[in-house]
Amino acid sequence: MVFSSSSFTLLTLFIVISTVCARPQSYAIWAADSGIQRQQGNGLGGDGNPDVSYEHGEFQWGLRQLYERTGEEKYFEYIKNGVDNIVFGNGTVHGNYRLSDFSLDPVRTGPSFLYLLGKTGERKYQIAADIFKSQLDSHPRTAQGQFWHKLRYPNQGWLDGIYMGDIFYADYTKRFQPDNATAWDDIAKQFTLMYQNALQNATAPNNLHLLYHGYDFSHQKVWASPDRGHSPEVWDRALGWFSMALVDILETFPQDHPGYQSILSILQDIVPHIRDAADPSTGVWWLVMTQPGRERNYFESSGGAMFVYSMLKSLRLGFVKDTKDGSIARAAKKAYGYMTENWVVEKQDGTMDWLNTVIVGSLDQTGDFDYYVSQGLRVNDLKGLAAFLLASLEIERL
């Protein structure tokens, strides 16, 4: 067969386009490769400067699982390059990190430091981890012992902070101080105090038996309830952070320590209630979970992906037993199906877009319904894309 130069050019172009746009069979790989192609989670901010970001730590948590599953070196190298962008050769954590801020958020990159230390043996990663541990050693606390979320939020414990600080705290303790019973006591206390102070009680309006976004132990904030100082609403992503922290830490926490059972009991308590809080029609969750169907409320993607990850990982590792009819697994798969149909969009360059992730949710203002629904959405927000990567990894393990 003879091709003209023009037909050969068109054929070549067709092959190139077909190759670029081929959708991976794995949504986990597709999500990871799309984020990497956009240079997300690479230790740099939009301005090109080093960025010690919990979002990057969350993405790297997924990439390391994908690396262990596939053996693809590009995932390991992306983690390493991202961490090397925020850790100097002498181990100093630089960029926008300041220990004096006493913020738990940047500590979420700490598990990546420890992971690379284990893989490479490079001393700088231990020094960087030691810096974060020194922060936790002097971090301000409530009178009960809960870490403040940040120095500028005095006496406030947030669900977010459990994910940001305590996964690293447990990983560090296991690696360097495995027999430090005081440290394990303290880690367990962070979970139990949050649970006790933020769990909805039986008389709460719109009671879902889930956890409010956070609490102010001093009862000074405008949103603090009279009884325990908790915030007024259950926000999906805050609960998502907490549920992921519960299931992730149980892989690290010593099973012969009493705190293991305490954390396990919390996980076993809330997973069925997360299942029950899903919208019956779509299977996914409202942004403000305590106000289902209210005007301006909507289905939010990052919290939902975090729930799918937590539910399926809980089942896979035997932390939670499903019902006889498999209702927890079924709920997770239904939600995931909605996500892939509605929040995953294939692009012409072969990457995927991830939709419907709210940019921010905080307790620095009113913490009420109007606050949460007034926050903007961002396409490919890494908090949501990384959560979808994690959910996809669990779906693909089924």
Tab-separated table of C-alpha atoms in Angstrom:
chain	number	residue	atom	x	y	z
A	1	MET	CA	0.000	0.000	0.000
A	2	VAL	CA	1.300	3.445	-0.919
A	3	PHE	CA	0.597	6.517	1.205
A	4	SER	CA	0.894	10.070	0.008
A	5	SER	CA	2.864	12.421	2.231
A	6	SER	CA	-0.347	14.150	3.296
A	7	SER	CA	-2.118	10.894	4.193
A	8	PHE	CA	0.978	9.694	6.089
A	9	THR	CA	1.000	12.916	8.071
A	10	LEU	CA	-2.674	12.535	8.945
A	11	LEU	CA	-2.166	8.890	9.914
A	12	THR	CA	0.778	9.818	12.125
A	13	LEU	CA	-1.245	12.588	13.741
A	14	PHE	CA	-4.135	10.180	14.357
A	15	ILE	CA	-1.824	7.657	16.036
A	16	VAL	CA	-0.268	10.349	18.244
A	17	ILE	CA	-3.641	11.728	19.288
A	18	SER	CA	-4.991	8.244	19.961
A	19	THR	CA	-1.972	7.422	22.125
A	20	VAL	CA	-2.150	10.665	24.102
A	21	CYS	CA	-5.876	10.403	24.699
A	22	ALA	CA	-5.964	6.710	25.631
A	23	ARG	CA	-7.703	6.502	28.981
A	24	PRO	CA	-5.817	4.295	31.471
A	25	GLN	CA	-7.747	1.265	32.668
A	26	SER	CA	-6.969	2.337	36.239
A	27	TYR	CA	-8.613	5.479	37.578
A	28	ALA	CA	-5.886	5.576	40.233
A	29	ILE	CA	-3.186	5.746	37.575
A	30	TRP	CA	-5.198	8.246	35.560
A	31	ALA	CA	-5.668	10.542	38.554
A	32	ALA	CA	-1.999	10.287	39.554
A	33	ASP	CA	-0.651	10.808	36.043
A	34	SER	CA	-2.971	13.767	35.484
A	35	GLY	CA	-1.782	15.451	38.661
A	36	ILE	CA	1.832	14.779	37.768
A	37	GLN	CA	1.391	16.167	34.247
A	38	ARG	CA	0.004	19.358	35.786
A	39	GLN	CA	2.948	19.345	38.256
A	40	GLN	CA	0.636	19.239	41.240
A	41	GLY	CA	1.950	18.151	44.624
A	42	ASN	CA	5.569	18.708	43.611
A	43	GLY	CA	6.642	20.721	46.655
A	44	LEU	CA	6.237	24.027	44.842
A	45	GLY	CA	3.492	26.595	44.966
A	46	GLY	CA	1.922	28.368	42.041
A	47	ASP	CA	4.678	30.985	42.255
A	48	GLY	CA	7.387	28.344	41.896
A	49	ASN	CA	8.587	28.725	45.480
A	50	PRO	CA	8.849	25.845	47.971
A	51	ASP	CA	5.460	25.008	49.488
A	52	VAL	CA	5.211	22.801	52.581
A	53	SER	CA	1.628	21.756	51.914
A	54	TYR	CA	-0.616	19.135	53.468
A	55	GLU	CA	-2.245	18.699	50.052
A	56	HIS	CA	1.112	17.563	48.679
A	57	GLY	CA	1.480	15.163	51.595
A	58	GLU	CA	-1.940	13.689	50.862
A	59	PHE	CA	-1.077	13.253	47.160
A	60	GLN	CA	2.280	11.673	48.026
A	61	TRP	CA	0.492	9.216	50.333
A	62	GLY	CA	-1.415	7.993	47.296
A	63	LEU	CA	1.624	7.972	45.026
A	64	ARG	CA	3.612	5.789	47.398
A	65	GLN	CA	0.803	3.229	47.440
A	66	LEU	CA	0.660	3.357	43.658
A	67	TYR	CA	4.427	2.896	43.473
A	68	GLU	CA	4.301	-0.118	45.775
A	69	ARG	CA	1.516	-1.585	43.660
A	70	THR	CA	2.926	-0.961	40.182
A	71	GLY	CA	6.681	-0.674	40.707
A	72	GLU	CA	6.665	2.374	38.418
A	73	GLU	CA	9.729	4.393	39.428
A	74	LYS	CA	8.218	7.636	38.178
A	75	TYR	CA	5.913	7.722	41.215
A	76	PHE	CA	8.763	7.281	43.663
A	77	GLU	CA	10.855	9.892	41.860
A	78	TYR	CA	7.972	12.355	41.930
A	79	ILE	CA	7.647	11.948	45.692
A	80	LYS	CA	11.387	12.377	46.166
A	81	ASN	CA	11.627	15.421	43.921
A	82	GLY	CA	8.656	16.985	45.685
A	83	VAL	CA	10.164	16.485	49.130
A	84	ASP	CA	13.582	17.645	47.940
A	85	ASN	CA	11.966	20.909	46.891
A	86	ILE	CA	11.113	21.650	50.536
A	87	VAL	CA	14.040	20.007	52.364
A	88	PHE	CA	17.555	21.425	52.042
A	89	GLY	CA	20.532	19.113	51.824
A	90	ASN	CA	21.213	19.734	55.519
A	91	GLY	CA	17.675	18.664	56.447
A	92	THR	CA	16.237	22.118	57.062
A	93	VAL	CA	12.569	22.429	56.068
A	94	HIS	CA	12.314	25.677	54.145
A	95	GLY	CA	9.847	27.616	52.037
A	96	ASN	CA	6.736	28.758	53.875
A	97	TYR	CA	7.268	26.578	56.969
A	98	ARG	CA	7.879	28.285	60.309
A	99	LEU	CA	7.900	26.186	63.454
A	100	SER	CA	6.822	29.255	65.413
A	101	ASP	CA	3.451	29.209	63.608
A	102	PHE	CA	2.659	25.958	65.421
A	103	SER	CA	0.374	24.846	62.603
A	104	LEU	CA	-0.447	21.165	62.219
A	105	ASP	CA	-1.092	21.499	58.477
A	106	PRO	CA	2.490	21.306	57.153
A	107	VAL	CA	3.269	18.307	59.379
A	108	ARG	CA	1.246	16.180	56.918
A	109	THR	CA	4.306	16.154	54.655
A	110	GLY	CA	6.241	14.444	57.450
A	111	PRO	CA	5.199	10.882	56.528
A	112	SER	CA	6.871	11.433	53.156
A	113	PHE	CA	10.107	12.361	54.928
A	114	LEU	CA	10.009	9.120	56.898
A	115	TYR	CA	9.092	7.090	53.830
A	116	LEU	CA	12.086	8.445	51.921
A	117	LEU	CA	14.337	7.884	54.923
A	118	GLY	CA	13.338	4.242	54.899
A	119	LYS	CA	13.877	3.921	51.159
A	120	THR	CA	17.124	5.880	50.786
A	121	GLY	CA	18.723	6.113	54.236
A	122	GLU	CA	19.557	9.768	53.539
A	123	ARG	CA	20.187	11.576	56.803
A	124	LYS	CA	18.508	14.797	55.693
A	125	TYR	CA	15.079	13.183	55.818
A	126	GLN	CA	15.519	12.197	59.452
A	127	ILE	CA	16.660	15.715	60.320
A	128	ALA	CA	13.559	17.144	58.606
A	129	ALA	CA	11.345	14.682	60.495
A	130	ASP	CA	13.075	15.631	63.760
A	131	ILE	CA	12.128	19.263	63.115
A	132	PHE	CA	8.460	18.350	62.851
A	133	LYS	CA	8.694	16.164	65.934
A	134	SER	CA	10.256	19.056	67.854
A	135	GLN	CA	7.232	21.132	66.892
A	136	LEU	CA	4.859	18.534	68.301
A	137	ASP	CA	6.945	18.310	71.483
A	138	SER	CA	6.291	21.975	72.215
A	139	HIS	CA	2.989	22.430	70.396
A	140	PRO	CA	0.358	24.358	72.405
A	141	ARG	CA	-2.506	22.306	73.817
A	142	THR	CA	-5.855	22.674	75.502
A	143	ALA	CA	-6.072	22.000	79.234
A	144	GLN	CA	-7.189	18.464	78.333
A	145	GLY	CA	-4.144	17.897	76.141
A	146	GLN	CA	-5.545	18.365	72.605
A	147	PHE	CA	-3.151	19.980	70.125
A	148	TRP	CA	-4.332	23.416	69.029
A	149	HIS	CA	-4.934	23.363	65.303
A	150	LYS	CA	-2.714	26.418	64.924
A	151	LEU	CA	-1.221	28.989	67.244
A	152	ARG	CA	-3.612	31.589	65.859
A	153	TYR	CA	-6.563	29.360	66.768
A	154	PRO	CA	-6.027	29.066	70.527
A	155	ASN	CA	-7.713	26.194	72.353
A	156	GLN	CA	-9.294	24.883	69.158
A	157	GLY	CA	-9.187	21.251	68.098
A	158	TRP	CA	-10.199	20.556	64.483
A	159	LEU	CA	-10.871	17.224	62.829
A	160	ASP	CA	-8.460	18.305	60.087
A	161	GLY	CA	-5.597	18.481	62.569
A	162	ILE	CA	-5.856	14.804	63.499
A	163	TYR	CA	-5.022	13.843	59.924
A	164	MET	CA	-2.369	16.517	59.580
A	165	GLY	CA	-0.413	15.830	62.748
A	166	ASP	CA	-1.078	12.410	64.194
A	167	ILE	CA	-0.289	10.134	61.259
A	168	PHE	CA	3.230	11.582	61.308
A	169	TYR	CA	3.357	11.427	65.123
A	170	ALA	CA	2.560	7.699	65.064
A	171	ASP	CA	4.910	6.921	62.179
A	172	TYR	CA	7.782	8.746	63.889
A	173	THR	CA	7.117	6.985	67.191
A	174	LYS	CA	7.011	3.558	65.568
A	175	ARG	CA	10.311	4.140	63.755
A	176	PHE	CA	12.357	5.754	66.519
A	177	GLN	CA	10.568	5.214	69.856
A	178	PRO	CA	8.411	2.079	69.480
A	179	ASP	CA	8.406	1.385	73.226
A	180	ASN	CA	7.486	4.942	74.216
A	181	ALA	CA	4.182	4.203	75.956
A	182	THR	CA	3.747	7.895	76.830
A	183	ALA	CA	3.812	8.854	73.156
A	184	TRP	CA	1.296	6.157	72.226
A	185	ASP	CA	-0.935	7.308	75.107
A	186	ASP	CA	-0.747	10.846	73.763
A	187	ILE	CA	-1.572	9.867	70.196
A	188	ALA	CA	-4.615	7.902	71.317
A	189	LYS	CA	-5.661	10.852	73.475
A	190	GLN	CA	-5.734	13.145	70.417
A	191	PHE	CA	-8.350	10.901	68.807
A	192	THR	CA	-10.454	10.297	71.900
A	193	LEU	CA	-10.544	13.945	72.946
A	194	MET	CA	-11.643	14.975	69.473
A	195	TYR	CA	-14.322	12.305	69.456
A	196	GLN	CA	-15.643	13.202	72.904
A	197	ASN	CA	-15.730	16.936	72.268
A	198	ALA	CA	-17.021	16.952	68.688
A	199	LEU	CA	-19.456	14.020	68.453
A	200	GLN	CA	-23.097	14.980	68.004
A	201	ASN	CA	-25.166	13.980	71.004
A	202	ALA	CA	-28.598	12.397	70.918
A	203	THR	CA	-30.430	15.707	71.352
A	204	ALA	CA	-28.518	17.551	68.619
A	205	PRO	CA	-30.542	19.078	65.778
A	206	ASN	CA	-30.123	17.043	62.578
A	207	ASN	CA	-28.368	14.329	64.574
A	208	LEU	CA	-26.343	11.979	62.336
A	209	HIS	CA	-24.168	10.624	65.153
A	210	LEU	CA	-21.158	12.165	63.408
A	211	LEU	CA	-18.571	14.764	64.379
A	212	TYR	CA	-18.734	18.528	64.103
A	213	HIS	CA	-15.846	20.271	62.328
A	214	GLY	CA	-14.133	21.204	65.574
A	215	TYR	CA	-14.439	22.678	69.025
A	216	ASP	CA	-13.168	25.573	71.129
A	217	PHE	CA	-12.311	24.317	74.593
A	218	SER	CA	-12.324	27.900	75.924
A	219	HIS	CA	-15.838	28.540	74.490
A	220	GLN	CA	-14.701	31.953	73.250
A	221	LYS	CA	-15.534	31.687	69.550
A	222	VAL	CA	-18.843	32.950	68.228
A	223	TRP	CA	-19.659	29.478	66.942
A	224	ALA	CA	-18.819	27.556	70.150
A	225	SER	CA	-21.731	25.629	71.665
A	226	PRO	CA	-22.518	26.166	75.357
A	227	ASP	CA	-21.906	22.539	76.337
A	228	ARG	CA	-18.604	21.415	74.757
A	229	GLY	CA	-17.723	24.396	72.576
A	230	HIS	CA	-18.244	22.529	69.312
A	231	SER	CA	-18.968	24.173	65.966
A	232	PRO	CA	-22.534	24.104	64.602
A	233	GLU	CA	-22.284	21.918	61.495
A	234	VAL	CA	-20.867	18.611	60.256
A	235	TRP	CA	-18.675	19.551	57.278
A	236	ASP	CA	-17.959	16.670	54.950
A	237	ARG	CA	-14.239	17.191	54.325
A	238	ALA	CA	-13.355	17.665	57.984
A	239	LEU	CA	-15.073	14.368	58.747
A	240	GLY	CA	-13.270	12.901	55.739
A	241	TRP	CA	-9.878	13.891	57.143
A	242	PHE	CA	-10.783	12.324	60.469
A	243	SER	CA	-12.080	9.083	58.973
A	244	MET	CA	-8.919	8.677	56.865
A	245	ALA	CA	-6.779	9.340	59.930
A	246	LEU	CA	-8.596	6.627	61.872
A	247	VAL	CA	-8.077	3.941	59.264
A	248	ASP	CA	-4.513	4.963	58.383
A	249	ILE	CA	-3.211	5.132	61.946
A	250	LEU	CA	-4.442	1.663	62.846
A	251	GLU	CA	-1.864	0.237	60.445
A	252	THR	CA	0.858	1.847	62.570
A	253	PHE	CA	-0.490	1.802	66.120
A	254	PRO	CA	0.658	-1.131	68.302
A	255	GLN	CA	-2.218	-3.562	68.741
A	256	ASP	CA	-1.181	-4.473	72.283
A	257	HIS	CA	-1.576	-0.885	73.457
A	258	PRO	CA	-5.002	0.027	74.969
A	259	GLY	CA	-5.208	3.043	72.666
A	260	TYR	CA	-5.498	0.760	69.646
A	261	GLN	CA	-8.882	-0.502	70.782
A	262	SER	CA	-10.014	3.034	71.601
A	263	ILE	CA	-9.253	4.255	68.082
A	264	LEU	CA	-10.689	1.094	66.519
A	265	SER	CA	-13.933	1.566	68.460
A	266	ILE	CA	-14.293	5.110	67.152
A	267	LEU	CA	-13.810	3.911	63.575
A	268	GLN	CA	-16.308	1.093	64.040
A	269	ASP	CA	-18.786	3.567	65.502
A	270	ILE	CA	-18.717	6.191	62.768
A	271	VAL	CA	-18.356	4.149	59.556
A	272	PRO	CA	-21.981	2.896	59.595
A	273	HIS	CA	-23.183	6.422	60.289
A	274	ILE	CA	-21.182	7.790	57.370
A	275	ARG	CA	-22.857	5.138	55.215
A	276	ASP	CA	-26.281	6.190	56.493
A	277	ALA	CA	-25.627	9.891	55.863
A	278	ALA	CA	-25.260	9.424	52.098
A	279	ASP	CA	-27.967	10.826	49.874
A	280	PRO	CA	-30.293	7.884	49.119
A	281	SER	CA	-30.642	8.719	45.444
A	282	THR	CA	-27.085	9.533	44.374
A	283	GLY	CA	-25.162	7.720	47.089
A	284	VAL	CA	-22.845	10.677	47.747
A	285	TRP	CA	-22.695	13.223	50.554
A	286	TRP	CA	-23.749	16.821	51.043
A	287	LEU	CA	-21.146	19.518	51.715
A	288	VAL	CA	-22.915	20.424	54.961
A	289	MET	CA	-24.019	17.000	56.080
A	290	THR	CA	-26.299	18.333	58.802
A	291	GLN	CA	-28.387	20.269	56.234
A	292	PRO	CA	-29.238	17.704	53.520
A	293	GLY	CA	-31.281	19.069	50.640
A	294	ARG	CA	-31.199	22.650	51.878
A	295	GLU	CA	-31.070	25.295	49.184
A	296	ARG	CA	-27.469	26.181	48.191
A	297	ASN	CA	-26.141	22.944	49.677
A	298	TYR	CA	-24.595	20.550	47.157
A	299	PHE	CA	-22.769	17.256	46.728
A	300	GLU	CA	-19.061	17.838	47.376
A	301	SER	CA	-16.375	15.599	45.914
A	302	SER	CA	-13.367	15.594	48.258
A	303	GLY	CA	-15.208	14.497	51.378
A	304	GLY	CA	-17.053	11.813	49.435
A	305	ALA	CA	-13.837	10.362	48.028
A	306	MET	CA	-12.329	10.343	51.519
A	307	PHE	CA	-15.343	8.411	52.816
A	308	VAL	CA	-15.061	5.809	50.050
A	309	TYR	CA	-11.366	5.335	50.859
A	310	SER	CA	-12.018	5.021	54.586
A	311	MET	CA	-14.973	2.658	54.257
A	312	LEU	CA	-13.302	0.267	51.831
A	313	LYS	CA	-9.946	0.280	53.600
A	314	SER	CA	-11.724	-0.420	56.899
A	315	LEU	CA	-13.344	-3.465	55.344
A	316	ARG	CA	-10.223	-4.668	53.533
A	317	LEU	CA	-8.080	-4.635	56.668
A	318	GLY	CA	-10.798	-6.140	58.839
A	319	PHE	CA	-11.177	-3.108	61.079
A	320	VAL	CA	-14.897	-2.969	60.337
A	321	LYS	CA	-17.169	-5.918	59.556
A	322	ASP	CA	-19.762	-5.362	56.898
A	323	THR	CA	-23.408	-6.261	57.345
A	324	LYS	CA	-24.669	-9.573	56.000
A	325	ASP	CA	-25.971	-7.847	52.881
A	326	GLY	CA	-22.696	-5.941	52.335
A	327	SER	CA	-24.275	-2.532	52.817
A	328	ILE	CA	-21.041	-0.650	53.558
A	329	ALA	CA	-19.180	-1.922	50.509
A	330	ARG	CA	-22.271	-1.407	48.379
A	331	ALA	CA	-22.619	2.189	49.572
A	332	ALA	CA	-18.965	2.916	48.808
A	333	LYS	CA	-19.223	1.450	45.314
A	334	LYS	CA	-22.417	3.363	44.588
A	335	ALA	CA	-20.775	6.621	45.648
A	336	TYR	CA	-17.694	5.858	43.569
A	337	GLY	CA	-19.861	5.191	40.533
A	338	TYR	CA	-21.477	8.607	40.916
A	339	MET	CA	-18.039	10.198	41.192
A	340	THR	CA	-16.673	8.680	38.002
A	341	GLU	CA	-19.846	9.551	36.113
A	342	ASN	CA	-20.192	13.122	37.335
A	343	TRP	CA	-16.870	14.439	38.635
A	344	VAL	CA	-14.325	12.848	36.290
A	345	VAL	CA	-14.007	14.574	32.914
A	346	GLU	CA	-11.704	13.326	30.189
A	347	LYS	CA	-9.668	16.018	28.427
A	348	GLN	CA	-8.300	16.047	24.901
A	349	ASP	CA	-4.713	15.759	26.124
A	350	GLY	CA	-5.521	12.460	27.830
A	351	THR	CA	-5.609	13.786	31.382
A	352	MET	CA	-8.691	13.920	33.566
A	353	ASP	CA	-10.267	16.852	35.350
A	354	TRP	CA	-11.715	16.421	38.830
A	355	LEU	CA	-14.737	18.568	39.691
A	356	ASN	CA	-16.742	19.839	42.650
A	357	THR	CA	-14.075	20.179	45.334
A	358	VAL	CA	-14.641	23.097	47.673
A	359	ILE	CA	-11.495	25.204	48.024
A	360	VAL	CA	-11.560	25.802	51.748
A	361	GLY	CA	-13.455	25.266	54.961
A	362	SER	CA	-12.347	26.886	58.180
A	363	LEU	CA	-13.450	27.813	61.662
A	364	ASP	CA	-11.897	31.264	61.567
A	365	GLN	CA	-15.286	32.862	60.868
A	366	THR	CA	-18.865	31.895	61.765
A	367	GLY	CA	-18.648	28.167	61.031
A	368	ASP	CA	-22.312	28.132	60.038
A	369	PHE	CA	-24.166	26.876	56.970
A	370	ASP	CA	-23.891	30.180	55.108
A	371	TYR	CA	-20.130	30.202	55.556
A	372	TYR	CA	-19.557	26.732	54.117
A	373	VAL	CA	-21.812	27.120	51.085
A	374	SER	CA	-20.290	30.509	50.228
A	375	GLN	CA	-16.828	29.032	49.600
A	376	GLY	CA	-15.805	28.531	45.984
A	377	LEU	CA	-15.149	25.345	44.026
A	378	ARG	CA	-11.955	24.627	42.099
A	379	VAL	CA	-11.371	22.199	39.242
A	380	ASN	CA	-8.513	19.802	40.038
A	381	ASP	CA	-8.157	21.015	43.603
A	382	LEU	CA	-5.487	18.658	44.920
A	383	LYS	CA	-7.330	17.928	48.159
A	384	GLY	CA	-10.042	16.313	46.061
A	385	LEU	CA	-7.898	14.774	43.334
A	386	ALA	CA	-5.633	13.104	45.910
A	387	ALA	CA	-8.674	11.769	47.764
A	388	PHE	CA	-10.007	10.332	44.493
A	389	LEU	CA	-6.640	8.672	43.898
A	390	LEU	CA	-6.870	7.058	47.337
A	391	ALA	CA	-10.477	5.972	46.803
A	392	SER	CA	-9.559	4.513	43.425
A	393	LEU	CA	-6.703	2.510	44.945
A	394	GLU	CA	-9.175	0.890	47.347
A	395	ILE	CA	-11.786	0.247	44.660
A	396	GLU	CA	-9.137	-1.422	42.516
A	397	ARG	CA	-8.079	-3.649	45.413
A	398	LEU	CA	-11.566	-5.148	45.642
